[in-house]
PDB file of C-alpha atoms in Angstrom:
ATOM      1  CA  UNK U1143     -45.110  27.601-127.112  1.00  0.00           C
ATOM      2  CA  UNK U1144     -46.265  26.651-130.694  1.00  0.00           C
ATOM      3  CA  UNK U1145     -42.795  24.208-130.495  1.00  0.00           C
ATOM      4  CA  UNK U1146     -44.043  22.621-127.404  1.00  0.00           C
ATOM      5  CA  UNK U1147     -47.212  21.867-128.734  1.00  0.00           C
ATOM      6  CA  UNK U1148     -46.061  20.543-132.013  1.00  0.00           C
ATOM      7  CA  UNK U1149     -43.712  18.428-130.122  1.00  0.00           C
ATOM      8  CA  UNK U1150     -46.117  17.130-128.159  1.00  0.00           C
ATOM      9  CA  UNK U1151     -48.672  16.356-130.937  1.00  0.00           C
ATOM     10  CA  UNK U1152     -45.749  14.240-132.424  1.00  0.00           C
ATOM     11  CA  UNK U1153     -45.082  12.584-129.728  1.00  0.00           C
ATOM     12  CA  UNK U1154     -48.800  11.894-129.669  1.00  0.00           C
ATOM     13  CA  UNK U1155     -48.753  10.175-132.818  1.00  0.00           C
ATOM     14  CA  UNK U1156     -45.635   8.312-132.675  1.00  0.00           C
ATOM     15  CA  UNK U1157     -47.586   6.599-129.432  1.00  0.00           C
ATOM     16  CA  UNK U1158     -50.163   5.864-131.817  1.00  0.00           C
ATOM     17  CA  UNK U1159     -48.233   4.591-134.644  1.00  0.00           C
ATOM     18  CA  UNK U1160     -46.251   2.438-132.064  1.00  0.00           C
ATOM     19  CA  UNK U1161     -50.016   0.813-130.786  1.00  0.00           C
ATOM     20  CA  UNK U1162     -50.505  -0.264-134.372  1.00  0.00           C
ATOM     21  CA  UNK U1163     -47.230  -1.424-135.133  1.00  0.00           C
ATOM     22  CA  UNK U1164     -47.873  -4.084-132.050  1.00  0.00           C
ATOM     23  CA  UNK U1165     -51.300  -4.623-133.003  1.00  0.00           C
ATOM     24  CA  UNK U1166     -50.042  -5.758-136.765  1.00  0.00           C
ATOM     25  CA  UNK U1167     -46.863  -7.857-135.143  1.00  0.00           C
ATOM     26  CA  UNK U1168     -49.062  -9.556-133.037  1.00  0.00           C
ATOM     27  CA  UNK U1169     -51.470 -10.473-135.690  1.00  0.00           C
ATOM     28  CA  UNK U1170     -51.166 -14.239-137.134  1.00  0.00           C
ATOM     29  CA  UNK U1171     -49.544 -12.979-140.241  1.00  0.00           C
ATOM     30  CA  UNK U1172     -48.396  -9.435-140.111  1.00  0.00           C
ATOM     31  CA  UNK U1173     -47.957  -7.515-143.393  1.00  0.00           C
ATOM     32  CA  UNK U1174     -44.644  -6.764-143.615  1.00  0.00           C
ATOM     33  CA  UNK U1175     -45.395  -3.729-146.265  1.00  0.00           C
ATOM     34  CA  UNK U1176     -47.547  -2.289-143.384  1.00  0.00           C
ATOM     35  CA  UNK U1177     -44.755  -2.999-140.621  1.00  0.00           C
ATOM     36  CA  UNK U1178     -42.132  -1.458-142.641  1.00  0.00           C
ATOM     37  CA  UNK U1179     -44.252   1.773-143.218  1.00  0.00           C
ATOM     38  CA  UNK U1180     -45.563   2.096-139.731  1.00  0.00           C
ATOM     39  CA  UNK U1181     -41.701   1.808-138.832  1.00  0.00           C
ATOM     40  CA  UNK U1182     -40.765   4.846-141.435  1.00  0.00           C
ATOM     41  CA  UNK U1183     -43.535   6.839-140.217  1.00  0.00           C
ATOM     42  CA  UNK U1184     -42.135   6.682-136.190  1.00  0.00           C
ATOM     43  CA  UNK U1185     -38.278   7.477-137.702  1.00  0.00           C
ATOM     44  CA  UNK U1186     -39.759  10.318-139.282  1.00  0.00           C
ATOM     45  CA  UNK U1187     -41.887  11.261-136.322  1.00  0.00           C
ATOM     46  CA  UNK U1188     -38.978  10.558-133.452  1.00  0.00           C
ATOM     47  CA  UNK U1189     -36.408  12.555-135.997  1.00  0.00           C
ATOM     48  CA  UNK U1190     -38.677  15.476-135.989  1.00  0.00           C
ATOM     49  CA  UNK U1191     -38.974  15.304-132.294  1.00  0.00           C
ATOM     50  CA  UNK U1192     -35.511  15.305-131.498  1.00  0.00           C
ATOM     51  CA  UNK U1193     -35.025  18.455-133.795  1.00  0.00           C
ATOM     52  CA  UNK U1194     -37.452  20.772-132.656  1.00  0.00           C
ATOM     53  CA  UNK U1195     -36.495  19.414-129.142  1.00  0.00           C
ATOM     54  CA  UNK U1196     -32.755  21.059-129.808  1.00  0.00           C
ATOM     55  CA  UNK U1197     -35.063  24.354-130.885  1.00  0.00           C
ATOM     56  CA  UNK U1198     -36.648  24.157-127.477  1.00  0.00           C
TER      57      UNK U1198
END
């Protein structure tokens, strides 16, 4: 159960990491440092997912 949740949480965050990633594209000019970072974070977050997923 404690796998479920965890996944769940991630998938939680990579949903918010993906709303601020559009917010910052969208902005006039986005800051490309903070683009490339919110894009590591949600490759970190969706490679996490997919291995505890193969736990599940």
């Amino acid at each position: 159960m404690a796998t479920l949740d965890r996944i769940e949480a991630l998938r939680r965050q990579h949903s918010t990491l993906d709303t601020k990633l559009g917010d910052e594209e969208h902005r006039p000019l986005p800051d490309e440092t903070i683009v490339a970072e919110l894009k590591r974070q949600k490759l970190r977050i969706k490679d996490e997912i997919n291995q505890l997923s193969r736990h599940v």
